[in-house]
Amino acid sequence: MSAQRRRSTRSRNARPPFSFLVINATFVLAMVLVAVWAAWPIYQSGEYLVMAGGAITAGGAIAWFSLAGGWSGFRTLLVTCGAYLVLAVPLAIPSALGNILTATVELLNATVLSWRQLVTISIPVGSYQSMLVPAFIMFLGGTTAALVLAWRAPKMHVLVIPVLFVAQLFGLVFGSSHTDLPAVGLPLPPVRESLIGLAGIALAVGYLVWRSHDARRSALNRARPVAATRRPGSRQPISRRNAVAERSGLKTLTAAGGWRRARRILLAAGVFVLAAGIALPLVAAFNPADRVVLRTAIDPELRLREFVSPLSQYRGYFTDERFGDELFTIHTDAADALAPETDRVRLAVLSHYDGEVFRVVDPAAGTADQQTAFARVPSTIPSEDAPGSTTRVRATVTVGGYTDAWLPLVGDLGAVDFTGDRRRALADGFYYNIDTAAGIQLNRLETGDSYTVDAHVADDPVTLVDLPAPQVAAAADDPLIPASLVDWVRLQQVGSDGRALDELIERLRARGYLSHALTVSSDQGRSTWATELGDYVFEPSLAGHSVDRIDQLFQSLLQKQRGTAATEDRTLVAAVGDDEQFSVAAALLARHLGFTSRVVLGFDLADTGAIDPCANGVCAGRNLTAWVEVRADDGRWAQVDVTPQYENPLAPADNEKRDPKNDTEVLPATATEQAPPEGNPTGGDANEPTEAEETEDLGSLLAILKTIGITLLVVLVLATPFLTILIAKWQRRRNRRRAPEAVARIANGWDEYVDAAVDHGLAPPGVRTRVETATGYGSPLGVELATIADQAVFGPPTGQSVAADDFWRIVDEERRSFGTDQGWRRRVRGALSLRSFARFLSTERRQGNR
């Protein structure tokens, strides 16, 4: 008995042919390479390619040894886990190779946590910390599982497709939501993602077709007898295959069979191309701009709503306690010719105004908005997408008393390197937004912290006077634009282009007056900031930058200009405030003219004439300022100073008034008074027909059609697997019914009868004869079908064409009878069952184990 068991074990562990192994491995390798291609935008580094090559090689080696040694599934899993623990650190976390214990702990943490961290960090991530671990898991596990299933699991080889699809979806789901689409006015699908999907589907279909062909060829080879049989009365041996062919009248039509096979392949390829050509533009029509990925839907760990708008805290730096505090020291290697880009240290960039405060985050979109979302930064950020030519600048920052969350930065960040004992904590707490070039530090800065910034600054910064007038004017009834601002702009009569905006801001600054407080905070009668300004006359000013506060500012300017005939700016000084109010006022001026604007809070390294710059790179509270950035058509931002002057105090009341204009309406002499119509409160015109032009609004109709289209598309996607099963069964039945020979049609009809029975829950025939099988099924005409099929296959071939048609009519009746006594749920389950396809695999496995 033990010898028999050993022979059975050797039979099960028999190694497949070498060609079988190579072809399967080729398909698996091709699909894994598609997965590597899909994940390339996430990493874009040489370390990623080395990691991918190592993971694929290790997975292939594990699958080979599992096949050669006849390992069990559990043993293969243990070896794969061991390979992961050994290889993950050198391949996926090369920065942790110094300490084995620390590296192991980091690897275990990364196995669970790196997936979420990957969607909260800007891409490409390179080999930053443990970000390569998710890809290593996908490639190692996917390669090993796919090869083991393809080589050693004939009944489950179809699972290779979903396993590798998961690996391919990793790059698409964890990647970027942005797509590069040509601006041709047509709904086009993202090219790269579409090619990845088509390549994955084409390889999957090719793999399934080849496995089906190989299974059929193996079945035919096993049907050949070991010993030859002889014809009665003849000495020539013939094979069982030839004997069956001779009895049934079948002939080998090599040319015709090859043509039919080629035709099926061409038809399948045509259907695939047609489906792709219809589906991709349809999907692009509903979502033509950006893809929805995990980093689109998952909010970063950062919650910006917890932080108060930094512009609201602006005046806190001008109190006597913080005015002279040394916040940080910054040194740059930039040349003077690169100013003003390197003359400004950015803290916070505020792009959204809700009528109360300027915010970092759009109040309507929240922290999930990718334009204002802050994400962790990998080792480097590419600068290829930056508009215009740039120059690399390095700045070193040493923190003093600065503890706010907004990190001082210069230019567009390329890389940041924290130093000191808190290096790892600061790196983990740093988040950055590429669109605004602003960063935030969740692990608050402490005295002595230091970091180096590699930045990119524009060689030719755009100026406000270079900007043309916007093509689309701003809304005239914007509730966030005070009416007094609109009246003041109309009164200036300067135009609407960038030069006009520059003139408006210059007049605003010249007619404003600098003040950081409402009252004098010092016992000596003057605040420290006022003493720093020298011969300065204090004027009180309210804090805040709401719509009402900005309206008060422009009301003061309007009242002063309308109350005097003077035109010089020094005689029109009326608005009191500081950078908090004037930056918002300038930003709203730009938006009123149709420009895109934002407020930036930071420090000046150069003298702007209002506040002293950071002396020798030492920035204190006195150096804090705010400016406005206005967007050009090419994406660059023009920087505009907004600090009001303080040399000319508020202008005194001017008694020289303009002559009042009292317009008197004079009625013509021929005017007659007309009595109002009686009992008609509408003025007598209600009965007159009015012709109102009705404009057809298609917006609601398009929204309804879009909703219906998306719903139908979702339903189609969900129904695709079921439709595929029904179409496959219909195609199989059609091919069987249209076999070229009558005996083949009868044999195929018997197969269709058995498949219908198996799909409705009956047992497969196994080794039973046709009559025994039909008797077990108990269908009304099953035994008759079995008898006709036996006579057709083993009897003479004459007169079988008519019998084949009658046979198939009986088969159709028997197929319907299987679901007659069952409920509609079982009938649907039988129609969608795949047991009839799997029974051939079980037959193949049993024959292979004999």
PDB file of N, CA, C and O in Angstrom, residues 13 49 79 153 165 213 219 264 337 365 370 389 456 574 661 666 697:
ATOM      1  N   ASN A  13       2.986  14.719  -8.673  1.00  0.00           N
ATOM      2  CA  ASN A  13       4.075  15.687  -8.720  1.00  0.00           C
ATOM      3  C   ASN A  13       4.867  15.612 -10.010  1.00  0.00           C
ATOM      4  O   ASN A  13       5.974  16.150 -10.095  1.00  0.00           O
ATOM      5  N   LEU A  49      13.311  50.102 -10.083  1.00  0.00           N
ATOM      6  CA  LEU A  49      13.548  49.056 -11.074  1.00  0.00           C
ATOM      7  C   LEU A  49      14.359  47.911 -10.471  1.00  0.00           C
ATOM      8  O   LEU A  49      14.093  46.735 -10.759  1.00  0.00           O
ATOM      9  N   VAL A  79       7.930  29.891   2.806  1.00  0.00           N
ATOM     10  CA  VAL A  79       9.168  30.290   2.135  1.00  0.00           C
ATOM     11  C   VAL A  79       9.026  31.696   1.546  1.00  0.00           C
ATOM     12  O   VAL A  79       9.970  32.509   1.600  1.00  0.00           O
ATOM     13  N   ALA A 153      -1.563  24.112 -10.650  1.00  0.00           N
ATOM     14  CA  ALA A 153      -2.984  24.030 -10.324  1.00  0.00           C
ATOM     15  C   ALA A 153      -3.813  24.051 -11.595  1.00  0.00           C
ATOM     16  O   ALA A 153      -4.319  25.104 -11.983  1.00  0.00           O
ATOM     17  N   PHE A 165      -4.111  41.000 -12.140  1.00  0.00           N
ATOM     18  CA  PHE A 165      -4.891  42.228 -12.280  1.00  0.00           C
ATOM     19  C   PHE A 165      -4.762  43.092 -11.030  1.00  0.00           C
ATOM     20  O   PHE A 165      -4.700  44.319 -11.121  1.00  0.00           O
ATOM     21  N   HIS A 213      -6.387  25.853 -25.445  1.00  0.00           N
ATOM     22  CA  HIS A 213      -5.830  25.069 -26.549  1.00  0.00           C
ATOM     23  C   HIS A 213      -4.927  23.948 -26.030  1.00  0.00           C
ATOM     24  O   HIS A 213      -4.975  22.812 -26.526  1.00  0.00           O
ATOM     25  N   ALA A 219      -5.821  16.514 -23.965  1.00  0.00           N
ATOM     26  CA  ALA A 219      -6.899  15.524 -23.942  1.00  0.00           C
ATOM     27  C   ALA A 219      -6.837  14.620 -25.154  1.00  0.00           C
ATOM     28  O   ALA A 219      -7.049  13.403 -25.060  1.00  0.00           O
ATOM     29  N   ARG A 264     -11.680  32.722 -36.276  1.00  0.00           N
ATOM     30  CA  ARG A 264     -12.120  32.984 -34.910  1.00  0.00           C
ATOM     31  C   ARG A 264     -11.185  33.956 -34.197  1.00  0.00           C
ATOM     32  O   ARG A 264     -11.634  34.824 -33.452  1.00  0.00           O
ATOM     33  N   ALA A 337      20.973  88.792  -8.708  1.00  0.00           N
ATOM     34  CA  ALA A 337      20.215  88.906  -9.954  1.00  0.00           C
ATOM     35  C   ALA A 337      18.941  88.083  -9.930  1.00  0.00           C
ATOM     36  O   ALA A 337      18.053  88.268 -10.760  1.00  0.00           O
ATOM     37  N   ALA A 365     -14.683  72.695  -0.848  1.00  0.00           N
ATOM     38  CA  ALA A 365     -14.114  71.388  -1.208  1.00  0.00           C
ATOM     39  C   ALA A 365     -13.527  70.657  -0.012  1.00  0.00           C
ATOM     40  O   ALA A 365     -13.509  69.434   0.015  1.00  0.00           O
ATOM     41  N   GLN A 370      -7.412  68.441  -4.170  1.00  0.00           N
ATOM     42  CA  GLN A 370      -6.010  68.177  -4.486  1.00  0.00           C
ATOM     43  C   GLN A 370      -5.217  69.461  -4.742  1.00  0.00           C
ATOM     44  O   GLN A 370      -3.998  69.467  -4.638  1.00  0.00           O
ATOM     45  N   SER A 389      12.020  79.056 -17.298  1.00  0.00           N
ATOM     46  CA  SER A 389      13.306  78.511 -16.878  1.00  0.00           C
ATOM     47  C   SER A 389      13.551  78.829 -15.405  1.00  0.00           C
ATOM     48  O   SER A 389      13.141  79.871 -14.898  1.00  0.00           O
ATOM     49  N   HIS A 456      13.792  75.810  -6.513  1.00  0.00           N
ATOM     50  CA  HIS A 456      13.883  76.280  -7.894  1.00  0.00           C
ATOM     51  C   HIS A 456      13.223  77.651  -7.973  1.00  0.00           C
ATOM     52  O   HIS A 456      12.077  77.814  -7.552  1.00  0.00           O
ATOM     53  N   ALA A 574      -6.719 108.170   3.427  1.00  0.00           N
ATOM     54  CA  ALA A 574      -7.914 108.035   4.255  1.00  0.00           C
ATOM     55  C   ALA A 574      -8.072 106.648   4.864  1.00  0.00           C
ATOM     56  O   ALA A 574      -8.756 106.498   5.869  1.00  0.00           O
ATOM     57  N   LYS A 661     -24.528 118.946  -7.330  1.00  0.00           N
ATOM     58  CA  LYS A 661     -25.330 118.778  -8.530  1.00  0.00           C
ATOM     59  C   LYS A 661     -26.742 118.404  -8.111  1.00  0.00           C
ATOM     60  O   LYS A 661     -26.988 117.276  -7.687  1.00  0.00           O
ATOM     61  N   VAL A 666     -37.598 118.835 -15.282  1.00  0.00           N
ATOM     62  CA  VAL A 666     -38.522 119.815 -15.868  1.00  0.00           C
ATOM     63  C   VAL A 666     -39.449 119.083 -16.821  1.00  0.00           C
ATOM     64  O   VAL A 666     -39.001 118.424 -17.765  1.00  0.00           O
ATOM     65  N   ASP A 697     -32.866  76.282 -21.489  1.00  0.00           N
ATOM     66  CA  ASP A 697     -31.753  75.891 -20.627  1.00  0.00           C
ATOM     67  C   ASP A 697     -31.559  74.383 -20.719  1.00  0.00           C
ATOM     68  O   ASP A 697     -32.401  73.604 -20.281  1.00  0.00           O
TER      69      ASP A 697
END
